[in-house]
Short mmCIF file of N, CA and C in Angstrom, two decimals:
data_model
loop_
_atom_site.label_atom_id
_atom_site.label_comp_id
_atom_site.label_asym_id
_atom_site.label_seq_id
_atom_site.Cartn_x
_atom_site.Cartn_y
_atom_site.Cartn_z
N UNK A 237 -4.83 326.97 254.76
CA UNK A 237 -3.98 327.07 253.56
C UNK A 237 -3.06 325.97 253.34
N UNK A 238 -2.69 325.09 252.78
CA UNK A 238 -1.73 324.23 252.88
C UNK A 238 -0.49 324.83 252.00
N UNK A 239 0.67 324.68 252.85
CA UNK A 239 1.85 325.20 252.20
C UNK A 239 2.34 324.47 251.02
N UNK A 240 3.53 324.78 250.23
CA UNK A 240 3.93 324.22 249.17
C UNK A 240 5.29 323.65 249.07
N UNK A 241 5.94 324.16 250.24
CA UNK A 241 7.44 324.07 250.54
C UNK A 241 7.70 322.62 249.85
N UNK A 242 6.94 321.71 250.16
CA UNK A 242 7.52 320.22 249.85
C UNK A 242 6.79 319.68 248.71
N UNK A 243 7.45 320.10 247.29
CA UNK A 243 6.66 319.79 246.21
C UNK A 243 7.27 318.70 245.66
N UNK A 244 6.84 317.59 246.27
CA UNK A 244 7.12 316.13 245.89
C UNK A 244 8.33 315.62 246.55
N UNK A 245 8.30 314.72 247.32
CA UNK A 245 9.24 314.08 248.27
C UNK A 245 8.99 312.72 248.44
N UNK A 246 9.99 311.75 249.06
CA UNK A 246 9.94 310.22 249.32
C UNK A 246 10.15 310.19 250.62
N UNK A 247 9.65 309.13 251.07
CA UNK A 247 9.70 308.26 252.52
C UNK A 247 10.56 307.23 252.08
N UNK A 248 11.80 306.99 252.90
CA UNK A 248 12.61 305.82 252.60
C UNK A 248 12.53 305.16 254.20
N UNK A 249 11.91 303.86 254.03
CA UNK A 249 11.42 303.17 255.07
C UNK A 249 12.29 301.82 255.29
N UNK A 250 13.57 301.84 255.74
CA UNK A 250 14.29 300.36 255.86
C UNK A 250 13.45 299.40 256.78
N UNK A 251 13.46 298.26 256.40
CA UNK A 251 13.03 297.38 257.29
C UNK A 251 13.37 296.01 257.45
N UNK A 252 13.57 295.42 258.56
CA UNK A 252 13.84 293.83 258.49
C UNK A 252 13.18 292.99 259.55
N UNK A 253 12.43 292.27 259.10
CA UNK A 253 11.40 291.43 260.14
C UNK A 253 10.57 292.24 261.22
N UNK A 254 10.10 293.36 260.47
CA UNK A 254 9.47 294.38 261.49
C UNK A 254 7.98 294.38 261.10
N UNK A 255 7.16 293.05 260.64
CA UNK A 255 5.97 293.18 260.06
C UNK A 255 4.78 294.17 261.07
N UNK A 256 5.13 293.57 262.53
CA UNK A 256 4.19 294.42 263.62
C UNK A 256 4.19 295.80 263.63
N UNK A 257 5.41 296.30 263.43
CA UNK A 257 5.61 297.78 263.21
C UNK A 257 5.32 298.48 262.09
N UNK A 258 5.72 297.80 260.89
CA UNK A 258 5.51 298.51 259.55
C UNK A 258 4.25 298.84 259.20
N UNK A 259 3.31 297.88 259.63
CA UNK A 259 1.75 298.11 259.26
C UNK A 259 1.40 299.61 260.02
N UNK A 260 1.76 299.96 261.09
CA UNK A 260 1.17 301.17 261.82
C UNK A 260 2.11 302.25 261.01
N UNK A 261 3.13 302.05 261.02
CA UNK A 261 3.85 303.04 260.01
C UNK A 261 3.30 303.33 258.92
N UNK A 262 3.08 302.45 258.12
CA UNK A 262 2.91 302.66 256.62
C UNK A 262 1.37 303.35 256.52
N UNK A 263 0.55 302.60 257.42
CA UNK A 263 -0.89 303.19 257.81
C UNK A 263 -0.79 304.72 257.91
N UNK A 264 0.06 305.20 258.92
CA UNK A 264 0.40 306.49 259.31
C UNK A 264 0.58 307.56 258.16
N UNK A 265 1.08 307.17 257.05
CA UNK A 265 1.69 307.80 255.93
C UNK A 265 0.15 307.84 254.96
N UNK A 266 -0.49 306.62 254.95
CA UNK A 266 -1.73 306.93 254.17
C UNK A 266 -2.93 308.09 254.98
N UNK A 267 -2.60 307.99 256.28
CA UNK A 267 -3.43 308.97 256.83
C UNK A 267 -3.09 310.30 257.05
N UNK A 268 -1.74 310.69 256.39
CA UNK A 268 -1.55 312.16 256.36
C UNK A 268 -2.43 313.13 255.83
N UNK A 269 -2.38 314.50 256.48
CA UNK A 269 -3.29 315.33 256.00
C UNK A 269 -2.46 316.14 254.96
N UNK A 270 -2.08 315.64 253.70
CA UNK A 270 -1.46 315.99 252.69
C UNK A 270 -1.82 315.25 251.44
N UNK A 271 -1.89 315.79 250.26
CA UNK A 271 -2.15 315.15 249.10
C UNK A 271 -1.45 313.73 248.82
N UNK A 272 -1.93 312.80 248.82
CA UNK A 272 -1.36 311.36 248.83
C UNK A 272 -0.30 311.65 247.54
N UNK A 273 -0.80 312.01 246.42
CA UNK A 273 0.10 312.30 245.24
C UNK A 273 1.47 312.86 245.22
N UNK A 274 1.53 313.81 246.23
CA UNK A 274 2.57 314.54 246.60
C UNK A 274 3.78 313.88 247.31
N UNK A 275 3.83 312.71 247.45
CA UNK A 275 4.80 311.88 248.07
C UNK A 275 4.87 310.38 247.62
N UNK A 276 6.08 309.95 247.78
CA UNK A 276 5.94 308.39 247.55
C UNK A 276 6.94 307.83 248.67
N UNK A 277 6.26 306.53 248.65
CA UNK A 277 6.80 305.50 250.00
C UNK A 277 7.99 304.54 249.22
N UNK A 278 9.09 304.41 249.82
CA UNK A 278 9.89 303.38 249.35
C UNK A 278 10.49 302.64 250.35
N UNK A 279 10.19 301.35 250.42
CA UNK A 279 10.41 300.38 251.47
C UNK A 279 11.47 299.68 251.04
N UNK A 280 12.85 299.64 251.94
CA UNK A 280 13.92 298.64 251.52
C UNK A 280 13.92 297.70 252.58
N UNK A 281 13.51 296.59 251.91
CA UNK A 281 13.36 295.36 252.95
C UNK A 281 14.31 294.21 252.78
N UNK A 282 14.65 293.78 253.78
CA UNK A 282 15.85 292.75 253.92
C UNK A 282 15.18 291.60 254.97
N UNK A 283 14.13 291.65 254.90
CA UNK A 283 13.57 290.57 255.91
C UNK A 283 13.80 289.09 254.96
N UNK A 284 13.28 287.97 255.73
CA UNK A 284 13.28 286.97 255.50
C UNK A 284 12.29 286.35 254.45
N UNK A 285 11.40 287.25 254.41
CA UNK A 285 9.97 286.95 253.47
C UNK A 285 9.79 288.19 252.75
N UNK A 286 9.72 288.15 251.35
CA UNK A 286 9.51 289.23 250.59
C UNK A 286 7.85 289.80 250.90
N UNK A 287 7.54 290.88 251.44
CA UNK A 287 6.06 290.99 251.69
C UNK A 287 5.41 292.05 250.94
N UNK A 288 6.10 292.39 249.53
CA UNK A 288 5.82 293.57 248.91
C UNK A 288 4.14 293.42 248.23
N UNK A 289 3.51 292.31 247.99
CA UNK A 289 2.29 292.27 247.62
C UNK A 289 1.12 292.35 248.68
N UNK A 290 1.63 292.35 249.93
CA UNK A 290 0.50 292.67 251.13
C UNK A 290 0.48 293.89 251.19
N UNK A 291 1.46 295.16 250.69
CA UNK A 291 1.15 296.48 251.15
C UNK A 291 0.81 297.16 249.77
N UNK A 292 1.41 296.41 248.38
CA UNK A 292 1.09 297.20 247.34
C UNK A 292 -0.41 297.98 247.04
N UNK A 293 -1.17 297.14 247.31
CA UNK A 293 -2.78 297.55 246.97
C UNK A 293 -3.00 298.62 247.96
N UNK A 294 -2.59 299.02 248.85
CA UNK A 294 -2.82 300.18 249.82
C UNK A 294 -2.20 301.57 249.39
N UNK A 295 -0.87 301.42 248.87
CA UNK A 295 0.04 302.44 248.34
C UNK A 295 0.19 302.58 247.03
N UNK A 296 -0.69 303.34 246.42
CA UNK A 296 -0.41 303.53 244.72
C UNK A 296 0.88 304.21 244.63
N UNK A 297 1.70 304.61 245.37
CA UNK A 297 3.02 305.09 245.08
C UNK A 297 4.15 304.35 246.11
N UNK A 298 3.67 303.15 246.24
CA UNK A 298 4.67 302.49 247.10
C UNK A 298 5.64 301.56 246.11
N UNK A 299 6.92 302.08 246.33
CA UNK A 299 8.03 301.24 245.72
C UNK A 299 8.86 300.19 246.53
N UNK A 300 9.05 298.83 246.46
CA UNK A 300 9.36 298.38 247.21
C UNK A 300 10.88 297.45 246.59
N UNK A 301 11.83 297.79 247.44
CA UNK A 301 12.92 296.99 247.12
C UNK A 301 13.41 295.88 247.98
N UNK A 302 13.52 294.70 247.34
CA UNK A 302 13.60 293.58 248.29
C UNK A 302 15.02 293.28 248.15
N UNK A 303 15.59 292.92 249.18
CA UNK A 303 17.30 292.19 249.23
C UNK A 303 17.16 290.95 249.82
N UNK A 304 17.66 289.95 249.19
CA UNK A 304 17.72 288.49 250.19
C UNK A 304 18.95 288.61 251.09
N UNK A 305 19.78 289.32 250.88
CA UNK A 305 20.63 289.65 251.64
C UNK A 305 20.28 290.72 253.05
N UNK A 306 20.67 290.46 254.14
CA UNK A 306 20.22 291.54 255.12
C UNK A 306 21.17 292.64 254.70
N UNK A 307 20.62 293.75 254.94
CA UNK A 307 21.36 294.96 254.86
C UNK A 307 21.43 295.70 256.20
N UNK A 308 22.60 296.79 256.43
CA UNK A 308 22.44 297.31 257.53
C UNK A 308 21.59 298.35 257.24
N UNK A 309 21.05 299.21 258.37
CA UNK A 309 20.59 300.48 258.24
C UNK A 309 21.05 301.41 257.26
N UNK A 310 22.39 301.67 257.20
CA UNK A 310 22.66 302.67 256.34
C UNK A 310 22.78 302.04 254.79
N UNK A 311 22.96 300.92 254.59
CA UNK A 311 23.02 300.35 253.41
C UNK A 311 21.40 300.47 252.82
N UNK A 312 20.69 300.07 253.64
CA UNK A 312 19.05 300.00 253.17
C UNK A 312 18.65 301.39 252.96
N UNK A 313 19.17 302.30 253.64
CA UNK A 313 18.85 303.92 253.38
C UNK A 313 19.33 304.12 252.25
N UNK A 314 20.49 303.98 252.15
CA UNK A 314 21.63 304.43 250.62
C UNK A 314 20.67 303.84 249.53
N UNK A 315 20.24 302.46 249.39
CA UNK A 315 19.33 301.85 248.50
C UNK A 315 18.56 302.54 248.11
N UNK A 316 17.67 302.98 249.02
CA UNK A 316 16.63 303.84 248.86
C UNK A 316 16.53 305.20 248.44
N UNK A 317 17.72 305.96 248.91
CA UNK A 317 18.12 307.11 248.38
C UNK A 317 18.39 307.16 246.77
N UNK A 318 19.10 306.06 246.40
CA UNK A 318 19.62 305.87 245.12
C UNK A 318 18.26 305.95 244.14
N UNK A 319 17.05 305.61 244.58
CA UNK A 319 15.91 305.51 243.64
C UNK A 319 15.22 306.88 243.95
N UNK A 320 15.58 307.79 244.84
CA UNK A 320 14.61 308.87 244.72
C UNK A 320 14.85 310.01 243.43
N UNK A 321 13.70 310.19 243.17
CA UNK A 321 13.58 311.33 242.09
C UNK A 321 13.07 312.43 242.65
N UNK A 322 12.52 312.74 243.51
CA UNK A 322 12.12 313.91 244.15
C UNK A 322 13.10 314.73 244.95
N UNK A 323 12.65 316.13 245.09
CA UNK A 323 13.58 317.14 245.64
C UNK A 323 13.83 316.76 247.36
N UNK A 324 13.04 316.23 247.89
CA UNK A 324 12.90 316.12 249.22
C UNK A 324 12.92 314.35 249.77
N UNK A 325 13.64 314.14 250.86
CA UNK A 325 13.59 312.72 251.24
C UNK A 325 13.42 312.91 252.64
N UNK A 326 12.50 311.96 253.33
CA UNK A 326 12.42 311.61 254.74
C UNK A 326 12.92 310.31 254.94
N UNK A 327 13.97 310.00 255.77
CA UNK A 327 14.56 308.70 256.26
C UNK A 327 13.66 308.57 257.61
N UNK A 328 12.76 307.36 257.33
CA UNK A 328 11.74 307.27 258.35
C UNK A 328 12.16 305.61 258.81
N UNK A 329 12.28 305.31 260.12
CA UNK A 329 12.26 304.20 260.63
C UNK A 329 11.02 303.26 260.86
N UNK A 330 10.99 302.11 260.43
CA UNK A 330 9.65 301.33 260.27
C UNK A 330 8.97 301.24 261.52
N UNK A 331 9.51 301.52 262.89
CA UNK A 331 8.87 301.36 264.00
C UNK A 331 7.99 302.59 264.58
N UNK A 332 8.32 303.97 263.60
CA UNK A 332 7.73 305.11 263.85
C UNK A 332 6.32 305.29 263.34
N UNK A 333 5.61 305.85 264.04
CA UNK A 333 4.11 306.31 263.55
C UNK A 333 3.89 307.63 263.62
N UNK A 334 3.94 308.29 262.53
CA UNK A 334 4.00 309.85 262.39
C UNK A 334 2.28 310.50 262.68
N UNK A 335 2.30 311.31 263.42
CA UNK A 335 1.18 312.00 263.50
C UNK A 335 0.44 312.46 262.13
N UNK A 336 -0.82 312.46 262.23
CA UNK A 336 -1.39 312.98 260.87
C UNK A 336 -1.16 314.22 260.23
N UNK A 337 -0.78 315.10 260.99
CA UNK A 337 -0.22 316.60 260.51
C UNK A 337 1.24 316.71 260.41
N UNK A 338 1.98 315.37 260.55
CA UNK A 338 3.26 315.84 260.50
C UNK A 338 4.04 316.44 259.39
N UNK A 339 3.63 316.10 258.07
CA UNK A 339 3.95 316.84 257.00
C UNK A 339 3.76 318.46 256.97
N UNK A 340 2.65 318.72 257.32
CA UNK A 340 2.05 319.91 257.49
C UNK A 340 2.70 320.80 258.38
N UNK A 341 3.24 320.04 259.59
CA UNK A 341 4.08 320.60 260.72
C UNK A 341 5.58 321.10 260.09
N UNK A 342 5.99 319.90 259.53
CA UNK A 342 7.26 319.84 258.83
C UNK A 342 7.32 321.18 257.79
N UNK A 343 6.26 321.55 256.98
CA UNK A 343 6.38 322.33 256.15
C UNK A 343 6.44 323.87 256.68
N UNK A 344 5.64 324.17 257.87
CA UNK A 344 5.56 325.22 258.48
C UNK A 344 6.91 325.87 259.15
N UNK A 345 7.47 324.69 259.55
CA UNK A 345 8.77 324.79 260.34
C UNK A 345 10.04 324.96 259.48
N UNK A 346 10.14 324.21 258.30
CA UNK A 346 11.17 324.28 257.35
C UNK A 346 11.72 326.02 257.12
N UNK A 347 13.08 326.16 256.97
CA UNK A 347 13.58 327.35 256.95
C UNK A 347 15.04 326.72 255.95
N UNK A 348 15.46 327.67 255.02
CA UNK A 348 16.59 327.29 254.10
C UNK A 348 17.97 327.43 255.03
N UNK A 349 17.79 327.97 256.08
CA UNK A 349 19.07 328.12 256.94
C UNK A 349 19.44 326.70 257.52
N UNK A 350 18.62 325.40 257.29
CA UNK A 350 18.81 324.43 257.85
C UNK A 350 19.33 323.33 256.88
N UNK A 351 19.92 322.22 257.54
CA UNK A 351 20.00 321.08 256.53
C UNK A 351 19.17 319.97 256.64
N UNK A 352 18.73 319.96 257.64
CA UNK A 352 17.58 318.91 257.81
C UNK A 352 16.55 319.52 258.87
N UNK A 353 15.54 318.58 259.41
CA UNK A 353 14.44 318.91 260.27
C UNK A 353 14.19 317.71 260.82
N UNK A 354 13.87 317.48 262.13
CA UNK A 354 13.54 316.81 263.05
C UNK A 354 12.53 316.96 264.14
N UNK A 355 11.34 316.02 264.34
CA UNK A 355 10.65 316.46 265.16
C UNK A 355 10.46 315.66 266.41
N UNK A 356 9.66 316.03 267.33
CA UNK A 356 9.27 315.41 268.47
C UNK A 356 8.74 313.63 268.32
N UNK A 357 9.22 313.23 269.44
CA UNK A 357 9.11 311.69 269.40
C UNK A 357 8.24 311.24 270.87
N UNK A 358 7.16 310.73 270.53
CA UNK A 358 6.40 310.17 271.71
C UNK A 358 6.58 308.87 272.02
N UNK A 359 6.91 308.50 273.30
CA UNK A 359 7.40 307.21 273.59
C UNK A 359 6.01 306.44 273.39
N UNK A 360 6.17 304.81 272.91
CA UNK A 360 5.12 303.98 272.87
C UNK A 360 5.50 302.86 273.84
N UNK A 361 4.24 302.21 274.34
CA UNK A 361 4.62 301.13 275.26
C UNK A 361 5.50 300.02 274.73
N UNK A 362 6.62 299.81 275.66
CA UNK A 362 7.31 298.54 275.16
C UNK A 362 6.90 297.34 275.88
N UNK A 363 7.37 296.22 275.20
CA UNK A 363 6.73 294.94 275.63
C UNK A 363 7.49 294.52 276.83
N UNK A 364 8.64 294.81 277.33
CA UNK A 364 9.12 294.44 278.51
C UNK A 364 9.89 295.92 279.15
N UNK A 365 10.39 295.66 280.41
CA UNK A 365 11.07 296.69 280.94
C UNK A 365 12.53 297.04 280.45
N UNK A 366 13.21 296.09 279.91
CA UNK A 366 14.66 296.47 279.58
C UNK A 366 14.22 297.10 278.26
N UNK A 367 13.38 296.85 277.35
CA UNK A 367 13.14 297.51 276.00
C UNK A 367 12.88 299.01 276.59
N UNK A 368 12.01 299.37 277.32
CA UNK A 368 11.59 300.69 277.73
C UNK A 368 12.36 301.27 278.28
N UNK A 369 13.35 300.96 279.39
CA UNK A 369 14.73 301.62 279.66
C UNK A 369 15.51 301.97 278.52
N UNK A 370 15.80 301.12 277.78
CA UNK A 370 16.51 301.30 276.59
C UNK A 370 16.22 302.49 275.62
N UNK A 371 14.99 302.37 275.43
CA UNK A 371 14.02 303.53 274.52
C UNK A 371 14.35 304.84 275.28
N UNK A 372 13.99 304.89 276.66
CA UNK A 372 14.21 306.18 277.47
C UNK A 372 15.60 306.85 277.39
N UNK A 373 16.46 305.86 277.48
CA UNK A 373 17.98 306.31 277.29
C UNK A 373 18.38 306.79 275.98
N UNK A 374 17.81 306.43 274.96
CA UNK A 374 18.31 306.49 273.73
C UNK A 374 17.52 307.93 273.17
N UNK A 375 16.03 307.81 273.78
CA UNK A 375 15.41 309.04 272.78
C UNK A 375 14.63 309.98 273.55
N UNK A 376 15.09 310.03 274.82
CA UNK A 376 14.22 310.99 275.81
C UNK A 376 14.49 312.36 275.42
N UNK A 377 15.73 312.56 274.67
CA UNK A 377 16.06 313.89 274.19
C UNK A 377 14.92 314.66 273.26
N UNK A 378 14.35 313.56 272.62
CA UNK A 378 13.33 313.82 271.48
C UNK A 378 11.87 313.97 271.89
N UNK A 379 11.65 313.71 273.17
CA UNK A 379 10.00 313.84 273.58
C UNK A 379 9.66 315.10 273.41
N UNK A 380 8.18 315.36 273.58
CA UNK A 380 7.44 316.61 273.41
C UNK A 380 8.03 317.28 274.89
N UNK A 381 8.02 318.57 274.64
CA UNK A 381 8.27 319.50 275.62
C UNK A 381 9.68 319.84 275.67
N UNK A 382 10.47 319.35 274.66
CA UNK A 382 11.99 319.75 274.38
C UNK A 382 11.95 321.03 273.48
N UNK A 383 12.56 321.93 274.05
CA UNK A 383 12.58 323.18 273.20
C UNK A 383 12.97 323.13 271.68
N UNK A 384 12.53 323.95 270.96
CA UNK A 384 12.98 324.01 269.55
C UNK A 384 14.25 324.66 269.60
N UNK A 385 15.19 323.92 268.83
CA UNK A 385 16.84 324.19 268.67
C UNK A 385 17.71 323.90 267.44
N UNK A 386 18.63 324.32 267.34
CA UNK A 386 19.22 323.87 266.50
C UNK A 386 20.28 323.00 266.94
N UNK A 387 20.52 321.78 266.35
CA UNK A 387 21.60 320.72 266.72
C UNK A 387 22.45 320.18 265.52
N UNK A 388 23.34 319.49 265.76
CA UNK A 388 24.38 318.89 264.96
C UNK A 388 24.13 317.68 264.65
N UNK A 389 23.81 317.03 265.75
CA UNK A 389 23.42 315.18 265.75
C UNK A 389 22.10 314.77 266.00
N UNK A 390 21.83 313.92 265.30
CA UNK A 390 20.31 313.72 265.47
C UNK A 390 20.07 312.04 264.98
N UNK A 391 19.19 311.35 265.48
CA UNK A 391 18.74 310.18 265.38
C UNK A 391 17.63 309.99 264.24
N UNK A 392 17.87 309.34 263.29
CA UNK A 392 17.18 309.64 261.84
C UNK A 392 15.92 308.77 261.85
N UNK A 393 14.88 308.97 263.10
CA UNK A 393 14.03 308.20 262.77
C UNK A 393 12.85 308.57 261.80
N UNK A 394 12.82 309.95 261.80
CA UNK A 394 12.05 310.67 260.92
C UNK A 394 12.88 311.95 260.57
N UNK A 395 13.92 311.80 259.91
CA UNK A 395 14.72 313.05 259.44
C UNK A 395 14.41 313.43 257.80
N UNK A 396 13.99 314.69 257.75
CA UNK A 396 13.79 315.58 256.31
C UNK A 396 14.76 316.18 256.10
N UNK A 397 15.17 316.00 254.63
CA UNK A 397 16.47 316.86 254.30
C UNK A 397 16.27 316.92 252.70
N UNK A 398 16.85 317.61 252.02
CA UNK A 398 16.84 317.64 250.52
C UNK A 398 17.58 316.50 250.02
N UNK A 399 17.12 315.99 248.88
CA UNK A 399 17.69 314.77 248.47
C UNK A 399 19.25 315.01 247.83
N UNK A 400 19.22 316.44 247.31
CA UNK A 400 20.42 316.50 246.72
C UNK A 400 21.66 316.83 247.82
N UNK A 401 21.30 317.51 248.83
CA UNK A 401 22.13 317.67 250.30
C UNK A 401 22.53 316.02 250.52
N UNK A 402 21.41 315.13 250.78
CA UNK A 402 21.85 313.71 251.22
C UNK A 402 23.11 313.16 250.56
N UNK A 403 22.53 313.46 249.22
CA UNK A 403 23.38 312.79 248.21
C UNK A 403 25.18 313.24 248.13
N UNK A 404 24.95 314.64 248.52
CA UNK A 404 26.38 315.56 248.31
C UNK A 404 27.10 315.12 249.71
N UNK A 405 26.45 314.53 250.65
CA UNK A 405 27.25 314.41 252.14
C UNK A 405 27.42 313.01 252.05
N UNK A 406 27.10 312.22 250.88
CA UNK A 406 27.76 310.80 250.89
C UNK A 406 26.63 309.67 251.24
N UNK A 407 25.60 310.17 251.88
CA UNK A 407 24.76 309.35 252.47
C UNK A 407 24.97 308.55 253.82
N UNK A 408 24.65 307.53 254.00
CA UNK A 408 24.94 306.87 255.30
C UNK A 408 26.30 305.89 255.31
N UNK A 409 27.10 306.16 256.52
CA UNK A 409 28.09 305.09 256.23
C UNK A 409 27.34 303.65 256.43
N UNK A 410 27.94 302.63 255.42
CA UNK A 410 27.23 301.34 255.46
C UNK A 410 27.96 300.43 256.56
N UNK A 411 29.09 300.94 256.84
CA UNK A 411 29.81 299.84 257.79
C UNK A 411 29.76 299.94 259.19
N UNK A 412 28.91 301.06 259.49
CA UNK A 412 28.28 301.19 261.26
C UNK A 412 27.38 300.41 261.53
N UNK A 413 27.49 299.47 262.26
CA UNK A 413 26.42 298.66 263.08
C UNK A 413 25.29 299.50 263.68
N UNK A 414 25.58 300.31 264.19
CA UNK A 414 24.87 301.33 265.12
C UNK A 414 25.34 302.58 265.02
N UNK A 415 24.63 303.73 265.25
CA UNK A 415 24.89 305.33 265.02
C UNK A 415 25.37 305.94 263.90
N UNK A 416 24.77 304.92 262.70
CA UNK A 416 25.14 305.41 261.40
C UNK A 416 24.44 306.85 261.19
N UNK A 417 23.37 306.84 261.72
CA UNK A 417 22.38 308.11 261.72
C UNK A 417 23.02 309.58 262.18
N UNK A 418 23.89 309.27 263.24
CA UNK A 418 24.77 310.17 263.79
C UNK A 418 25.62 310.62 262.89
N UNK A 419 26.49 309.52 262.36
CA UNK A 419 27.44 309.77 261.54
C UNK A 419 26.82 310.42 260.04
N UNK A 420 25.77 310.07 259.48
CA UNK A 420 25.15 311.07 258.47
C UNK A 420 25.07 312.37 258.77
N UNK A 421 24.36 312.62 259.99
CA UNK A 421 24.32 313.99 260.40
C UNK A 421 25.59 314.76 260.24
N UNK A 422 26.70 314.13 260.85
CA UNK A 422 27.95 314.82 260.60
C UNK A 422 28.57 315.14 259.22
N UNK A 423 28.20 314.36 258.45
CA UNK A 423 28.30 314.53 257.16
C UNK A 423 27.73 315.36 256.37
N UNK A 424 26.46 315.49 256.76
CA UNK A 424 25.41 316.75 256.43
C UNK A 424 25.74 317.98 256.61
N UNK A 425 26.17 317.88 258.14
CA UNK A 425 26.67 319.17 258.38
C UNK A 425 27.95 320.01 258.00
N UNK A 426 28.97 319.01 257.67
CA UNK A 426 30.21 319.35 256.93
C UNK A 426 29.89 319.79 255.58
N UNK A 427 29.06 319.05 254.91
CA UNK A 427 28.59 319.33 253.59
C UNK A 427 28.06 320.49 253.24
N UNK A 428 27.09 320.90 254.12
CA UNK A 428 26.16 322.03 253.86
C UNK A 428 26.58 323.19 254.79
N UNK A 429 27.23 323.06 255.90
CA UNK A 429 27.52 324.14 256.73
C UNK A 429 26.24 324.68 257.38
N UNK A 430 25.12 323.90 257.55
CA UNK A 430 24.10 324.19 258.04
C UNK A 430 23.56 323.33 259.50
N UNK A 431 23.27 323.72 260.44
CA UNK A 431 22.54 322.92 261.39
C UNK A 431 20.95 322.23 261.10
N UNK A 432 20.80 321.32 261.84
CA UNK A 432 19.49 320.53 261.96
C UNK A 432 18.83 321.25 262.64
N UNK A 433 17.40 321.40 262.42
CA UNK A 433 16.38 322.24 263.39
C UNK A 433 15.79 321.05 263.97
N UNK A 434 15.73 320.94 265.34
CA UNK A 434 14.77 320.09 266.08
C UNK A 434 13.57 321.07 266.70
#
């Protein structure tokens, strides 16, 4: 029986020249074991070429926001957040491929004692040794096998929260070139006084 916790939500996907990974990311959303009409996808694209037409026919609920000026990840996520009209939002990186049951698993794990929810991240093959090492250093905390726990800081590669809470927290800082997602989590923690469930 499908749970109904997430009655309408939006995926916000910021992208900059990431066509190789964006295809897989969006395809995984199409393949979710969840009614397609129950969520929308908002792509905030500040790439050098507007690619909206390439994807529009695949996603009936795809909204594409194109910026000719390159946006920081925080700026892109905030622009997407401003468009959201659903009660729930997922900040999703364009190089993340969700498992087909990601929404169902999130639905089963959610509890109102938390401000946000984040799941395991499986590593994918990097093209070079340096990229692989950086990935391991940055994301090994999130690999499968890590125990379920309450955390206060998290990378926002696939972070689910209430739209209202994200807005009350002030969204993402836009002047951070890196770690803007950790700063957002601190804002969320201060605003809601609730930890993140990993």
